[in-house]
Amino acid sequence: MSRLFRALGLPALITIMLFACADSSGPSASENYLSGATNIEEIPGLTHNDINVYLVEFGTYGPVYVDTADVDYRGEYEFRGFDNGWFAVYAETKQGVSPHYTGFRDNNRDGLFDEADALNFSTYAHLTNYNIPLYQ
């Protein structure tokens, strides 16, 4: 091997091999996260076991539920690792819980859950304190 290859080519070749062998199971460059809470403390008799929260993407074909999470004992939830797009969170009590509660953050205050309530995650983004009020 020539000295020039050892000085320039060998380090470049090793770098390429390391990238090729890298674990691809980690978060992508577009990983986002969204976390917040529901108002279970304000609703008598409602516990964290009674609620599911859904990550909803608004795309070409309308709203699509892309992930579901249980809330913890404080009513907190978190979604991680979703890609870019328009996303919102919808919450509701599980089947069989009475009375039935639903909730979402109504960004434009029109009483409807639609794309106007979604957030645009177009880059690596993190959002905390995304609170979802629940209503009967």
C-alpha positions as CSV (number, residue, x, y, z in Angstrom):
1,M,0.0,0.0,0.0
2,S,1.2,3.4,-0.8
3,R,1.7,6.0,2.0
4,L,-0.9,8.3,0.4
5,F,-3.6,5.6,0.5
6,R,-2.7,4.8,4.1
7,A,-2.8,8.5,5.0
8,L,-6.0,9.4,3.2
9,G,-7.8,6.4,1.8
10,L,-7.7,4.1,4.8
11,P,-9.3,6.5,7.3
12,A,-12.0,7.3,4.8
13,L,-12.7,3.6,4.1
14,I,-13.0,2.9,7.8
15,T,-15.4,5.8,8.3
16,I,-17.6,4.5,5.5
17,M,-17.6,1.0,7.0
18,L,-18.6,2.3,10.4
19,F,-21.5,4.2,8.9
20,A,-22.6,1.1,7.0
21,C,-22.6,-1.0,10.1
22,A,-24.3,1.6,12.3
23,D,-27.4,0.4,14.1
24,S,-30.4,1.9,12.2
25,S,-32.9,1.1,14.9
26,G,-32.4,4.4,16.7
27,P,-34.4,7.6,16.3
28,S,-34.4,9.1,12.8
29,A,-33.3,12.6,12.1
30,S,-37.0,13.6,11.9
31,E,-37.9,12.1,15.3
32,N,-40.4,14.3,17.2
33,Y,-42.0,14.0,20.6
34,L,-45.1,15.4,22.0
35,S,-46.0,15.1,25.7
36,G,-48.6,16.5,28.0
37,A,-51.4,15.7,30.4
38,T,-55.2,15.3,30.7
39,N,-57.2,16.9,33.4
40,I,-58.1,13.8,35.4
41,E,-57.6,15.5,38.8
42,E,-60.5,17.9,38.0
43,I,-63.0,15.1,37.2
44,P,-64.3,13.1,40.2
45,G,-64.0,9.4,40.0
46,L,-61.8,9.4,36.8
47,T,-58.4,7.7,37.0
48,H,-55.5,7.2,34.7
49,N,-56.7,3.6,34.0
50,D,-59.9,5.0,32.4
51,I,-58.2,7.1,29.6
52,N,-56.6,6.4,26.2
53,V,-54.9,9.2,24.3
54,Y,-54.4,9.0,20.5
55,L,-51.8,10.6,18.3
56,V,-53.7,11.7,15.2
57,E,-52.1,12.7,11.8
58,F,-54.0,15.0,9.5
59,G,-53.0,14.2,5.9
60,T,-54.3,13.8,2.4
61,Y,-57.1,11.4,3.4
62,G,-58.1,13.2,6.6
63,P,-57.4,12.2,10.2
64,V,-55.6,8.9,10.9
65,Y,-54.9,7.5,14.3
66,V,-51.3,6.6,14.2
67,D,-50.5,5.7,17.8
68,T,-52.2,5.1,21.2
69,A,-50.9,5.6,24.7
70,D,-52.2,5.0,28.2
71,V,-51.8,7.9,30.6
72,D,-49.8,7.5,33.8
73,Y,-51.2,8.0,37.3
74,R,-50.9,11.8,37.0
75,G,-52.7,11.8,33.7
76,E,-49.5,12.4,31.6
77,Y,-48.8,10.8,28.3
78,E,-46.0,11.0,25.7
79,F,-45.6,10.1,22.0
80,R,-42.1,9.8,20.5
81,G,-40.5,9.0,17.1
82,F,-43.2,10.1,14.7
83,D,-42.3,11.7,11.4
84,N,-43.0,15.1,10.0
85,G,-46.6,16.2,9.3
86,W,-49.7,17.7,11.0
87,F,-50.4,16.0,14.3
88,A,-52.9,16.5,17.2
89,V,-53.8,14.5,20.3
90,Y,-57.3,13.2,21.0
91,A,-58.3,11.6,24.3
92,E,-61.3,9.6,25.5
93,T,-62.4,7.4,28.3
94,K,-62.2,3.7,27.6
95,Q,-65.2,1.7,26.6
96,G,-67.4,0.9,29.6
97,V,-66.4,4.0,31.6
98,S,-69.5,6.0,32.4
99,P,-70.0,8.9,31.9
100,H,-68.0,9.1,28.7
101,Y,-65.4,11.8,28.4
102,T,-63.6,13.1,25.3
103,G,-61.1,15.9,24.8
104,F,-58.7,17.7,22.5
105,R,-56.9,21.0,22.4
106,D,-59.2,23.2,20.4
107,N,-56.6,25.6,18.9
108,N,-59.1,27.7,16.9
109,R,-61.9,27.4,19.5
110,D,-64.5,26.2,17.0
111,G,-65.6,23.1,19.0
112,L,-64.5,20.7,16.2
113,F,-61.5,18.3,16.1
114,D,-59.9,19.0,12.8
115,E,-56.6,20.0,11.0
116,A,-57.0,23.5,12.4
117,D,-56.2,22.0,15.8
118,A,-53.1,20.2,14.6
119,L,-49.4,21.1,15.0
120,N,-47.0,21.1,12.0
121,F,-43.9,19.0,12.8
122,S,-41.7,19.8,9.8
123,T,-38.4,19.5,11.6
124,Y,-36.9,17.8,14.6
125,A,-39.3,19.1,17.2
126,H,-40.3,18.6,20.8
127,L,-43.4,19.8,22.5
128,T,-44.2,19.4,26.2
129,N,-47.2,20.6,28.2
130,Y,-49.7,19.8,25.5
131,N,-52.7,19.6,27.7
132,I,-55.9,17.9,26.7
133,P,-59.1,19.0,28.6
134,L,-61.6,16.3,29.0
135,Y,-65.3,17.0,28.7
136,Q,-68.4,14.9,29.3
